[in-house]
Amino acid sequence: MPVMSGKRAFLELLKQEGVEILFGNPGTTELPLMDALAADNELRYVLGLQEAAVMAMADGYAQASGKLAVVNLHVAPGLGNGMGMLYDAQKAASPILVTAGQHDQQFNVTEPILWADLPPIARPFVKWSSEVKRLADLPRLVHRAAKTALAPPTGPVFLALPGDILQAEAEVDLLAPTRVAPRFAGDRAAVEEAAALLAEAKNPLIMAGDAVTHSRAHAELIELAELLGAPVYSELVPSTASFPASHPLYRGAIGRVTPAIREVLEQYDVVFSVGGDMFTLSLPSPVEPIPAGLTVIHLDVDPWELGKNYPPAVAILGDPKATLPDLTASVRTRMSAGARAAARARLESASAAIRAEREALCAKARAAAAHTPVLPLPLLHAIGEMLPKDAVVIDETISSGPGIRQLMRSDDPQSFFGLRGGGIGWGLPAAIGVKLALPDRPVVALIGDGSAMYTCQGLWTAAHDRIAVVFVIFNNRSYRILKQRLHAQRGLAAQADTYVGMELLDPPIDFVGLARALGIAAERARTVHEATDLIQKGLADGAAMLIDVELDRGFKPM
Ligand SMILES: Cc1ncc(C[n+]2csc(CCOP(=O)(O)OP(=O)(O)O)c2C)c(N)n1
Ligand SMILES: [Mg+2]
């Protein structure tokens, strides 16, 4: 066995795990690692200037690559700063190994500066959380962490790295990585039960969730949807391209508001959720989202999600790509001639209805295209029209987002990533991670002004690491979604027309100045045309650029 320092061993272990990038922000406890990195020319260190930005970069990278992302943070405050974005990463099931430096173990008893017991801090938001106590255990724990992050259901893990472990030298057996094969098919009997229900459904609906994206199961789901003539909705947090946006059966996202969900579901007799959340709601409601008599079938890679809130008739634990072909084959053999004819008719009528809905949305957008200040819908529409086919969209448009999944040509599983956990500030740095994972694809981040300010430090990383993301700020100089919601409550704020803590007007944030200060090109757009021309220019230049689009501040329903 080779004699090796802990710090070298850690980097070698990451390389064994196929890691190419370490996202981080260093402090004294991370100096051993920074020292080892100085003599390493394989691992790339991507520096983020605030830990929330670091964590979201890693999340974007993990989601877009499907690979393990690795983060290194600075003891308790560094980890603390990253926690909001770790929450988002957990909800997105992102395979991330989060590490943080810790003081020397013998020193911790004195409670040195920045010290806290780290694994309990991370624990609520990760699959597994631990600390290395002996150099001899480092390989086993790093491999366990990587295996756990990537094993279905994927998700972040945490490992604290005390300084004495990184500095120690010993004979180290590096062991080897383990991968849990993710393509596990659902239980045969459950698949047959589900097939029987689907084959007899009079009016089935499919909800496509992130698990479809993660397992790259578009083709398999399309086959089933077309066989059934079933429209496909995104799950309630439509954060990935779980179904191709331009497919005739793709209906868009159901809103997260209960009466609206129920209104949709009431039109169907069977709902099949393929890895879709049931349900991540925004607000409580006296109305139950699931109408009585609706048959629910649920397939997911995560047993926790199955029947979490609403008991399904059939719950199948399985990978969509591995399970759907069996299910579709069984449905096909079970469907009577009459059922097939009915499914073909549904395919026609659902496609026509969806086409008409799309056309109406586009017509509404076109009609408002010349409105100034710019309205969100025509801006989204125009961006969707001008983006190249292989573009990847990162969505944190918040109140400007309705319609976005229909309007962006997000047809492959890596073409669209949106905020999953709800902790804002995710999109700007996540886009940087996405571009690192998919360097050959144009990446455009659509970000609310409020959201951008949580992690605008990411712009410096885009400049420093030459990461060519085009950032488009949907700048309504407000937390517009909060104003909309407060207004809808018809309380004192609505009466007084006063929205405390939601106006970003005095002073207005100079995003162009901010971006330039952090080293990236930036321009302001006041019309839809100016915005799309600048996006075109940004993509052509192949360098990071920020476009600050002045949006209408209106928030009351028209
Ligand atoms: C970390 C975090 N802090 C606060 C919130 C509450 N919040 C939700 S949306 C929002 C405002 C978003 O503003 P912006 O990005 O400008 O989008 P807009 O609502 O104007 O469309 C806030 C503060 C949150 N979700 N996450
Ligand atoms: Mg805003």
Coordinates of C-alpha atoms and ligand atoms in Angstrom, one line a residue:
M1 CA 0.0 0.0 0.0
P2 CA 1.3 3.5 -0.8
V3 CA 2.1 5.9 2.0
M4 CA -0.1 8.9 1.4
S5 CA -1.3 12.0 3.1
G6 CA -5.0 12.3 3.8
K7 CA -5.3 15.4 1.6
R8 CA -3.8 13.5 -1.4
A9 CA -5.9 10.4 -0.7
F10 CA -9.0 12.5 -0.7
L11 CA -8.3 13.9 -4.2
E12 CA -7.3 10.4 -5.5
L13 CA -10.6 9.0 -4.1
L14 CA -12.6 11.7 -5.9
K15 CA -10.8 10.8 -9.1
Q16 CA -11.6 7.1 -8.6
E17 CA -15.2 8.2 -8.4
G18 CA -15.0 10.0 -11.7
V19 CA -15.1 13.5 -10.2
E20 CA -13.6 16.3 -12.4
I21 CA -14.7 19.4 -10.6
L22 CA -14.6 20.5 -7.0
F23 CA -16.9 23.4 -6.2
G24 CA -15.8 25.3 -3.1
N25 CA -15.0 28.3 -1.0
P26 CA -12.0 27.8 1.3
G27 CA -11.0 28.8 4.8
T28 CA -8.2 27.8 7.2
T29 CA -9.6 24.3 7.8
E30 CA -9.6 23.7 4.0
L31 CA -6.0 24.8 3.5
P32 CA -4.6 21.2 3.4
L33 CA -6.9 20.5 0.5
M34 CA -6.0 23.7 -1.3
D35 CA -2.4 22.7 -0.7
A36 CA -2.9 19.3 -2.4
L37 CA -4.8 20.9 -5.2
A38 CA -1.8 23.1 -6.0
A39 CA 0.1 19.9 -7.1
D40 CA -2.9 18.3 -8.9
N41 CA -3.5 19.0 -12.5
E42 CA -6.6 16.8 -13.0
L43 CA -9.2 18.1 -10.6
R44 CA -10.6 21.6 -11.4
Y45 CA -11.4 23.8 -8.5
V46 CA -14.3 26.2 -9.2
L47 CA -14.4 29.0 -6.7
G48 CA -17.7 30.5 -5.7
L49 CA -17.7 33.7 -3.6
Q50 CA -20.6 32.7 -1.3
E51 CA -21.5 29.2 -0.2
A52 CA -25.1 29.4 -1.4
A53 CA -23.8 30.1 -4.9
V54 CA -21.2 27.2 -4.6
M55 CA -23.9 24.7 -3.6
A56 CA -26.3 25.7 -6.4
M57 CA -23.5 25.5 -9.0
A58 CA -22.9 22.0 -7.8
D59 CA -26.6 21.2 -8.0
G60 CA -26.9 22.5 -11.6
Y61 CA -23.8 20.4 -12.5
A62 CA -25.2 17.3 -10.8
Q63 CA -28.6 17.7 -12.4
A64 CA -27.3 18.3 -15.9
S65 CA -24.6 15.7 -15.9
G66 CA -26.2 13.0 -13.8
K67 CA -22.7 12.6 -12.3
L68 CA -21.5 13.1 -8.7
A69 CA -20.9 16.8 -7.9
V70 CA -18.5 17.6 -5.0
V71 CA -18.6 20.6 -2.8
N72 CA -16.1 21.8 -0.2
L73 CA -17.2 24.3 2.4
H74 CA -15.7 26.1 5.4
V75 CA -16.8 24.7 8.8
A76 CA -20.1 25.7 10.4
P77 CA -20.7 29.1 8.8
G78 CA -19.7 27.9 5.4
L79 CA -22.1 25.0 5.6
G80 CA -24.7 27.2 7.1
N81 CA -24.6 29.6 4.2
G82 CA -25.0 26.6 1.8
M83 CA -28.0 25.1 3.6
G84 CA -30.8 26.8 1.7
M85 CA -29.4 25.6 -1.6
L86 CA -28.7 22.2 0.0
Y87 CA -32.4 22.1 0.7
D88 CA -33.1 22.7 -3.0
A89 CA -30.6 20.1 -4.0
Q90 CA -32.3 17.5 -1.8
K91 CA -35.7 18.2 -3.3
A92 CA -34.1 17.9 -6.8
A93 CA -32.6 14.5 -5.8
S94 CA -29.2 15.8 -6.9
P95 CA -26.2 13.5 -6.3
I96 CA -23.9 15.8 -4.4
L97 CA -21.1 15.0 -2.0
V98 CA -21.0 18.0 0.3
T99 CA -17.8 18.2 2.4
A100 CA -16.6 20.7 4.9
G101 CA -13.3 21.2 6.6
Q102 CA -13.3 20.7 10.4
H103 CA -10.7 21.7 13.0
D104 CA -8.2 19.0 14.2
Q105 CA -10.2 16.5 16.3
Q106 CA -8.1 17.0 19.5
F107 CA -8.6 20.8 19.2
N108 CA -12.4 20.7 18.9
V109 CA -12.9 20.2 22.7
T110 CA -11.8 23.8 23.2
E111 CA -14.6 24.9 20.8
P112 CA -12.3 26.9 18.4
I113 CA -13.6 29.7 16.2
L114 CA -16.1 28.6 13.5
W115 CA -16.4 25.2 15.2
A116 CA -19.7 23.3 15.5
D117 CA -20.5 19.6 15.3
L118 CA -21.1 19.5 11.5
P119 CA -22.9 16.2 10.6
P120 CA -26.1 17.1 12.6
I121 CA -26.3 20.4 10.8
A122 CA -26.4 18.8 7.4
R123 CA -28.4 15.7 8.4
P124 CA -32.0 16.9 7.7
F125 CA -31.2 17.7 4.1
V126 CA -29.0 14.8 3.1
K127 CA -29.3 11.0 2.8
W128 CA -26.3 10.3 5.0
S129 CA -24.1 12.6 7.1
S130 CA -20.8 11.7 8.8
E131 CA -17.3 12.7 9.8
V132 CA -14.0 11.0 9.2
K133 CA -12.3 10.0 12.4
R134 CA -9.3 8.1 11.2
L135 CA -7.3 8.3 8.0
A136 CA -7.7 4.6 7.5
D137 CA -11.5 5.1 7.3
L138 CA -11.3 7.9 4.7
P139 CA -11.5 5.7 1.6
R140 CA -14.4 3.6 2.9
L141 CA -16.3 6.8 3.9
V142 CA -15.7 8.7 0.6
H143 CA -16.7 5.6 -1.4
R144 CA -19.8 5.1 0.8
A145 CA -20.7 8.7 0.4
A146 CA -20.4 8.6 -3.4
K147 CA -22.3 5.3 -3.7
T148 CA -25.1 6.6 -1.5
A149 CA -25.5 9.9 -3.4
L150 CA -25.8 8.1 -6.7
A151 CA -27.9 5.1 -5.5
P152 CA -31.6 5.5 -6.3
P153 CA -33.2 7.6 -5.1
T154 CA -30.3 9.9 -5.6
G155 CA -29.5 12.8 -3.3
P156 CA -26.9 14.8 -1.4
V157 CA -24.7 13.4 1.3
F158 CA -22.4 15.1 3.8
L159 CA -18.9 14.3 5.1
A160 CA -16.8 16.4 7.5
L161 CA -13.0 16.3 7.0
P162 CA -11.0 17.2 10.1
G163 CA -7.7 18.9 9.5
D164 CA -5.6 16.2 11.3
I165 CA -7.0 13.6 8.9
L166 CA -6.1 15.6 5.9
Q167 CA -2.6 16.3 7.2
A168 CA -1.8 12.7 8.5
E169 CA 0.3 10.4 6.5
A170 CA 0.0 6.6 6.5
E171 CA -0.3 3.6 4.2
V172 CA -3.7 4.0 2.7
D173 CA -5.7 1.4 0.9
L174 CA -7.9 3.4 -1.5
L175 CA -10.4 0.6 -2.1
A176 CA -12.8 1.1 -5.1
P177 CA -16.1 2.7 -5.9
T178 CA -19.4 0.9 -5.8
R179 CA -22.3 1.8 -8.1
V180 CA -25.8 0.6 -7.5
A181 CA -27.3 -0.2 -10.9
P182 CA -30.2 2.2 -11.3
R183 CA -32.3 0.4 -13.9
F184 CA -34.5 -1.7 -11.6
A185 CA -37.8 -2.8 -13.0
G186 CA -41.0 -2.6 -10.9
D187 CA -42.6 -5.7 -9.4
R188 CA -44.2 -7.8 -12.1
A189 CA -47.5 -8.3 -10.3
A190 CA -47.9 -4.6 -9.6
V191 CA -47.1 -3.8 -13.2
E192 CA -49.8 -6.2 -14.4
E193 CA -52.3 -4.6 -11.9
A194 CA -51.5 -1.2 -13.2
A195 CA -51.7 -2.3 -16.8
A196 CA -55.2 -3.8 -16.2
L197 CA -56.4 -0.5 -14.8
L198 CA -54.8 1.6 -17.6
A199 CA -56.1 -0.7 -20.4
E200 CA -59.7 -0.2 -19.1
A201 CA -59.4 3.5 -18.3
K202 CA -62.0 5.6 -20.1
N203 CA -60.0 8.8 -19.8
P204 CA -56.5 8.4 -18.4
L205 CA -54.1 11.2 -17.5
I206 CA -50.3 10.9 -17.1
M207 CA -48.3 13.1 -14.8
A208 CA -44.6 13.1 -15.6
G209 CA -42.1 13.9 -12.9
D210 CA -38.4 14.3 -12.4
A211 CA -37.8 10.6 -12.2
V212 CA -38.6 10.4 -15.9
T213 CA -36.0 13.0 -16.6
H214 CA -33.4 11.3 -14.3
S215 CA -33.9 8.0 -15.9
R216 CA -34.0 9.5 -19.5
A217 CA -37.3 7.7 -20.1
H218 CA -38.9 10.1 -22.6
A219 CA -39.2 7.6 -25.4
E220 CA -40.7 5.0 -23.1
L221 CA -43.2 7.4 -21.7
I222 CA -44.2 8.8 -25.2
E223 CA -45.0 5.2 -26.3
L224 CA -47.3 4.7 -23.4
A225 CA -49.0 8.1 -23.7
E226 CA -49.6 7.6 -27.4
L227 CA -51.0 4.1 -26.8
L228 CA -53.4 5.4 -24.2
G229 CA -54.1 8.7 -26.0
A230 CA -53.5 10.2 -22.6
P231 CA -52.5 13.9 -22.2
V232 CA -49.3 14.4 -20.1
Y233 CA -49.0 17.0 -17.5
S234 CA -45.8 17.9 -15.7
E235 CA -45.8 17.3 -11.9
L236 CA -46.7 20.2 -9.7
V237 CA -43.2 21.5 -9.4
P238 CA -42.3 21.3 -13.1
S239 CA -38.6 21.7 -12.6
T240 CA -37.3 19.5 -15.4
A241 CA -38.2 18.5 -19.0
S242 CA -40.0 15.4 -17.8
F243 CA -41.8 15.2 -21.1
P244 CA -40.9 16.8 -24.5
A245 CA -42.6 20.2 -24.6
S246 CA -43.3 20.0 -28.3
H247 CA -45.0 16.6 -28.2
P248 CA -48.7 16.9 -29.2
L249 CA -49.8 15.3 -25.9
Y250 CA -47.8 17.6 -23.7
R251 CA -50.2 19.7 -21.7
G252 CA -47.9 21.8 -19.6
A253 CA -47.9 22.2 -15.8
I254 CA -50.8 22.0 -13.4
G255 CA -50.7 24.9 -11.0
R256 CA -49.9 24.3 -7.4
V257 CA -53.2 25.6 -6.2
T258 CA -55.6 23.0 -5.0
P259 CA -58.9 24.0 -6.6
A260 CA -57.1 24.2 -9.9
I261 CA -55.6 20.7 -9.5
R262 CA -58.9 19.2 -8.6
E263 CA -60.6 20.9 -11.6
V264 CA -58.0 19.2 -13.9
L265 CA -58.2 15.8 -12.2
E266 CA -62.0 15.8 -12.2
Q267 CA -61.9 15.4 -16.0
Y268 CA -60.2 11.9 -15.7
D269 CA -60.9 8.5 -14.3
V270 CA -57.3 7.3 -13.9
V271 CA -54.2 9.3 -13.2
F272 CA -50.8 7.6 -13.7
S273 CA -48.0 9.5 -12.0
V274 CA -44.7 8.5 -13.4
G275 CA -42.2 9.8 -10.8
G276 CA -44.4 12.8 -10.2
D277 CA -44.9 14.4 -6.8
M278 CA -48.4 14.0 -5.2
F279 CA -48.6 16.8 -4.3
T280 CA -46.1 19.5 -3.4
L281 CA -48.6 22.3 -2.7
S282 CA -48.0 26.0 -2.1
L283 CA -50.9 26.8 0.1
P284 CA -53.3 24.9 2.4
S285 CA -56.9 24.5 1.1
P286 CA -60.1 23.0 2.4
V287 CA -60.5 21.4 -1.0
E288 CA -58.9 18.0 -1.5
P289 CA -56.9 17.9 -4.8
I290 CA -57.9 14.3 -5.6
P291 CA -61.6 13.8 -6.4
A292 CA -63.4 10.8 -4.9
G293 CA -63.5 7.9 -7.4
L294 CA -60.2 8.8 -9.2
T295 CA -58.0 5.8 -9.6
V296 CA -54.3 6.7 -8.8
I297 CA -51.4 4.6 -10.1
H298 CA -47.9 5.7 -8.9
L299 CA -44.5 4.7 -10.2
D300 CA -41.4 6.1 -8.5
V301 CA -37.8 5.4 -7.6
D302 CA -38.4 6.7 -4.1
P303 CA -40.5 4.5 -1.8
W304 CA -41.1 7.6 0.4
E305 CA -43.0 9.3 -2.4
L306 CA -45.3 6.4 -3.1
G307 CA -48.6 7.0 -1.3
K308 CA -47.0 9.7 0.8
N309 CA -50.2 11.8 0.8
Y310 CA -52.8 9.9 -1.2
P311 CA -53.1 6.2 -1.3
P312 CA -52.7 4.9 -4.9
A313 CA -54.6 1.8 -6.2
V314 CA -51.2 0.5 -7.3
A315 CA -47.8 1.7 -6.1
I316 CA -44.8 0.5 -8.1
L317 CA -41.2 1.0 -6.9
G318 CA -39.1 1.1 -10.1
D319 CA -37.1 3.0 -12.5
P320 CA -39.3 4.5 -15.3
K321 CA -37.0 3.5 -18.1
A322 CA -36.7 -0.1 -16.9
T323 CA -40.4 -0.4 -15.9
L324 CA -42.4 1.4 -18.6
P325 CA -41.7 -1.0 -21.5
D326 CA -43.1 -3.9 -19.5
L327 CA -46.1 -1.9 -18.5
T328 CA -46.8 -0.6 -22.1
A329 CA -46.4 -4.1 -23.5
S330 CA -49.0 -5.4 -21.0
V331 CA -51.4 -2.5 -21.6
R332 CA -51.1 -3.2 -25.3
T333 CA -52.0 -6.9 -25.0
R334 CA -54.8 -6.1 -22.6
M335 CA -56.6 -3.4 -24.6
S336 CA -59.7 -4.6 -26.4
A337 CA -60.3 -3.4 -30.0
G338 CA -62.9 -1.0 -28.6
A339 CA -60.4 0.4 -26.1
R340 CA -57.8 0.9 -28.8
A341 CA -60.3 2.8 -31.0
A342 CA -61.2 4.9 -28.0
A343 CA -57.6 5.6 -27.3
R344 CA -57.0 6.7 -30.9
A345 CA -59.9 9.0 -30.6
R346 CA -58.5 10.5 -27.4
L347 CA -55.1 10.9 -29.0
E348 CA -56.8 13.0 -31.7
S349 CA -59.0 15.0 -29.5
A350 CA -56.4 15.6 -26.8
S351 CA -53.8 16.7 -29.4
A352 CA -56.3 19.1 -31.0
A353 CA -57.2 20.6 -27.7
I354 CA -53.6 21.0 -26.7
R355 CA -52.8 22.5 -30.0
A356 CA -55.6 25.0 -29.7
E357 CA -54.5 25.9 -26.1
R358 CA -50.9 26.5 -27.3
E359 CA -52.1 28.6 -30.2
A360 CA -54.2 30.7 -27.9
L361 CA -51.2 31.2 -25.6
C362 CA -49.0 32.2 -28.4
A363 CA -51.6 34.5 -29.8
K364 CA -52.0 36.2 -26.4
A365 CA -48.2 36.6 -26.3
R366 CA -47.9 38.0 -29.8
A367 CA -50.7 40.5 -29.1
A368 CA -48.8 41.8 -26.1
A369 CA -45.4 41.8 -27.8
A370 CA -45.2 45.6 -28.3
H371 CA -46.4 46.5 -24.8
T372 CA -43.9 48.6 -22.8
P373 CA -42.7 48.0 -20.2
V374 CA -42.3 44.5 -21.3
L375 CA -44.8 41.8 -20.1
P376 CA -43.4 38.4 -19.1
L377 CA -45.5 36.3 -21.4
P378 CA -44.4 37.9 -24.7
L379 CA -40.9 37.9 -23.5
L380 CA -41.0 34.2 -22.8
H381 CA -42.6 33.6 -26.1
A382 CA -40.0 35.5 -28.0
I383 CA -37.2 33.8 -26.2
G384 CA -38.7 30.4 -26.9
E385 CA -38.9 31.4 -30.6
M386 CA -35.4 32.6 -31.0
L387 CA -33.4 30.1 -28.9
P388 CA -31.4 27.4 -30.8
K389 CA -32.8 23.9 -30.8
D390 CA -30.1 22.6 -28.4
A391 CA -30.4 25.5 -25.9
V392 CA -30.7 24.7 -22.2
V393 CA -33.0 26.9 -20.2
I394 CA -32.6 27.5 -16.5
D395 CA -35.8 28.8 -15.0
E396 CA -36.2 31.0 -11.9
T397 CA -38.7 33.4 -13.4
I398 CA -41.0 33.0 -10.4
S399 CA -44.1 35.2 -11.1
S400 CA -43.1 35.6 -14.7
G401 CA -43.1 31.8 -15.3
P402 CA -46.6 30.8 -16.3
G403 CA -46.5 29.1 -19.7
I404 CA -42.8 28.7 -19.7
R405 CA -42.8 24.9 -20.3
Q406 CA -45.1 25.3 -23.3
L407 CA -43.1 28.2 -24.7
M408 CA -39.5 26.8 -24.4
R409 CA -38.6 24.1 -26.8
S410 CA -37.5 21.8 -24.0
D411 CA -37.6 18.5 -25.8
D412 CA -34.8 16.4 -24.3
P413 CA -34.2 15.6 -20.6
Q414 CA -31.3 18.0 -20.3
S415 CA -33.0 21.0 -21.9
F416 CA -34.7 22.6 -18.9
F417 CA -33.9 22.9 -15.2
G418 CA -36.1 24.9 -12.8
L419 CA -36.2 25.7 -9.1
R420 CA -37.3 22.5 -7.4
G421 CA -37.1 23.2 -3.6
G422 CA -38.5 26.8 -3.6
G423 CA -35.4 28.3 -1.9
I424 CA -34.7 31.2 -4.3
G425 CA -31.2 32.2 -5.5
W426 CA -30.7 28.8 -7.1
G427 CA -31.0 29.7 -10.8
L428 CA -28.1 32.0 -11.4
P429 CA -25.4 29.8 -10.0
A430 CA -27.2 26.6 -11.1
A431 CA -26.9 27.8 -14.7
I432 CA -23.1 28.0 -14.2
G433 CA -23.1 24.3 -13.1
V434 CA -25.3 23.3 -16.0
K435 CA -22.9 25.0 -18.5
L436 CA -19.9 23.2 -16.9
A437 CA -21.8 19.9 -17.4
L438 CA -23.0 20.7 -20.9
P439 CA -20.2 23.0 -22.3
D440 CA -21.3 22.5 -26.0
R441 CA -24.9 23.6 -25.5
P442 CA -26.1 27.2 -25.3
V443 CA -27.2 27.9 -21.7
V444 CA -29.7 30.7 -21.0
A445 CA -30.7 31.5 -17.4
L446 CA -34.1 33.3 -16.9
I447 CA -34.0 34.8 -13.4
G448 CA -36.2 37.1 -11.4
D449 CA -34.5 40.3 -10.1
G450 CA -35.2 39.3 -6.4
S451 CA -33.9 35.8 -6.9
A452 CA -30.7 37.0 -8.6
M453 CA -29.7 39.1 -5.6
Y454 CA -29.3 36.0 -3.3
T455 CA -26.4 34.6 -5.3
C456 CA -25.3 37.3 -7.7
Q457 CA -21.7 36.4 -6.6
G458 CA -22.0 33.6 -9.1
L459 CA -21.5 36.2 -11.9
W460 CA -17.9 36.6 -10.8
T461 CA -17.3 32.8 -11.2
A462 CA -18.9 32.9 -14.7
A463 CA -16.3 35.7 -15.5
H464 CA -13.4 34.1 -13.8
D465 CA -13.9 30.6 -15.2
R466 CA -15.1 31.8 -18.6
I467 CA -18.4 30.1 -18.3
A468 CA -20.6 31.4 -21.2
V469 CA -24.1 31.6 -19.7
V470 CA -26.5 34.3 -20.9
F471 CA -28.3 35.6 -17.8
V472 CA -31.6 37.3 -18.4
I473 CA -32.9 39.3 -15.5
F474 CA -36.7 39.5 -15.4
N475 CA -36.6 42.8 -13.6
N476 CA -39.9 43.9 -12.2
R477 CA -38.1 45.7 -9.4
S478 CA -40.2 43.8 -6.9
Y479 CA -40.9 40.5 -5.2
R480 CA -43.9 40.5 -7.5
I481 CA -45.2 37.0 -6.5
L482 CA -45.5 38.1 -2.9
K483 CA -47.3 41.2 -3.9
Q484 CA -49.7 39.1 -6.0
R485 CA -50.4 36.8 -3.1
L486 CA -50.8 39.5 -0.5
H487 CA -53.1 41.4 -2.8
A488 CA -55.2 38.2 -3.3
Q489 CA -55.7 38.0 0.5
R490 CA -57.7 41.2 0.3
G491 CA -56.3 42.4 3.7
L492 CA -54.8 45.6 5.0
A493 CA -52.0 45.7 2.3
A494 CA -54.6 45.5 -0.5
Q495 CA -56.7 48.2 1.1
A496 CA -53.8 50.5 1.7
D497 CA -52.1 49.5 -1.6
T498 CA -48.9 49.1 0.5
Y499 CA -46.6 46.1 0.2
V500 CA -44.0 46.2 2.9
G501 CA -40.7 44.5 2.2
M502 CA -41.6 43.7 -1.5
E503 CA -40.5 46.7 -3.4
L504 CA -37.0 46.8 -4.9
L505 CA -37.3 50.3 -6.2
D506 CA -35.5 52.7 -3.8
P507 CA -32.8 52.5 -5.0
P508 CA -33.4 50.5 -8.1
I509 CA -30.7 47.7 -8.5
D510 CA -28.3 48.5 -11.2
F511 CA -27.8 45.0 -12.6
V512 CA -25.8 46.2 -15.5
G513 CA -23.4 47.9 -13.2
L514 CA -23.4 44.9 -10.9
A515 CA -22.5 42.5 -13.6
R516 CA -19.8 44.7 -15.0
A517 CA -18.3 45.1 -11.5
L518 CA -18.1 41.3 -11.3
G519 CA -16.4 41.1 -14.7
I520 CA -19.1 40.2 -17.2
A521 CA -20.6 42.1 -20.1
A522 CA -24.1 43.5 -19.5
E523 CA -26.8 45.5 -21.3
R524 CA -30.3 46.8 -20.5
A525 CA -33.3 45.9 -22.6
R526 CA -36.6 47.9 -22.7
T527 CA -38.4 46.0 -25.4
V528 CA -38.9 42.3 -26.3
H529 CA -36.9 42.9 -29.4
E530 CA -34.0 44.5 -27.6
A531 CA -34.0 41.5 -25.2
T532 CA -33.9 38.8 -27.9
D533 CA -31.3 40.7 -30.0
L534 CA -29.1 40.9 -26.9
I535 CA -29.6 37.2 -26.1
Q536 CA -28.7 36.4 -29.7
K537 CA -25.6 38.5 -29.3
G538 CA -24.7 36.9 -26.0
L539 CA -24.9 33.4 -27.4
A540 CA -22.9 34.4 -30.5
D541 CA -20.2 36.0 -28.4
G542 CA -19.7 32.8 -26.4
A543 CA -18.9 34.6 -23.2
A544 CA -21.0 35.2 -20.1
M545 CA -23.4 38.1 -20.4
L546 CA -26.2 39.6 -18.4
I547 CA -29.3 41.2 -19.9
D548 CA -31.4 43.3 -17.6
V549 CA -34.9 43.4 -19.0
E550 CA -37.1 46.1 -17.6
L551 CA -40.5 44.5 -17.0
D552 CA -43.9 45.8 -16.2
R553 CA -44.4 46.1 -12.5
G554 CA -48.1 45.3 -12.6
F555 CA -49.2 42.6 -10.2
K556 CA -53.0 42.9 -9.9
P557 CA -55.2 40.6 -12.0
M558 CA -56.4 42.4 -15.1
Ligands
LIG1 C1 -34.3 31.7 0.3 C2 -35.7 32.2 0.1 N1 -36.0 33.4 0.7 C3 -37.2 34.0 0.5 C4 -38.2 33.4 -0.2 C5 -39.5 34.0 -0.3 N2 -39.8 34.4 -1.7 C6 -40.4 33.6 -2.6 S1 -40.5 34.4 -4.1 C7 -39.8 35.7 -3.5 C8 -39.6 36.9 -4.5 C9 -39.0 36.6 -5.8 O1 -38.7 37.8 -6.4 P1 -38.2 37.8 -8.0 O2 -37.2 36.8 -8.2 O3 -38.0 39.2 -8.3 O4 -39.5 37.2 -8.7 P2 -40.9 37.9 -8.9 O5 -41.8 37.5 -7.8 O6 -40.7 39.4 -8.9 O7 -41.4 37.4 -10.2 C10 -39.4 35.6 -2.2 C11 -38.7 36.6 -1.5 C12 -37.8 32.1 -0.8 N3 -38.7 31.4 -1.5 N4 -36.6 31.6 -0.6
MG2 MG -39.1 40.5 -9.2

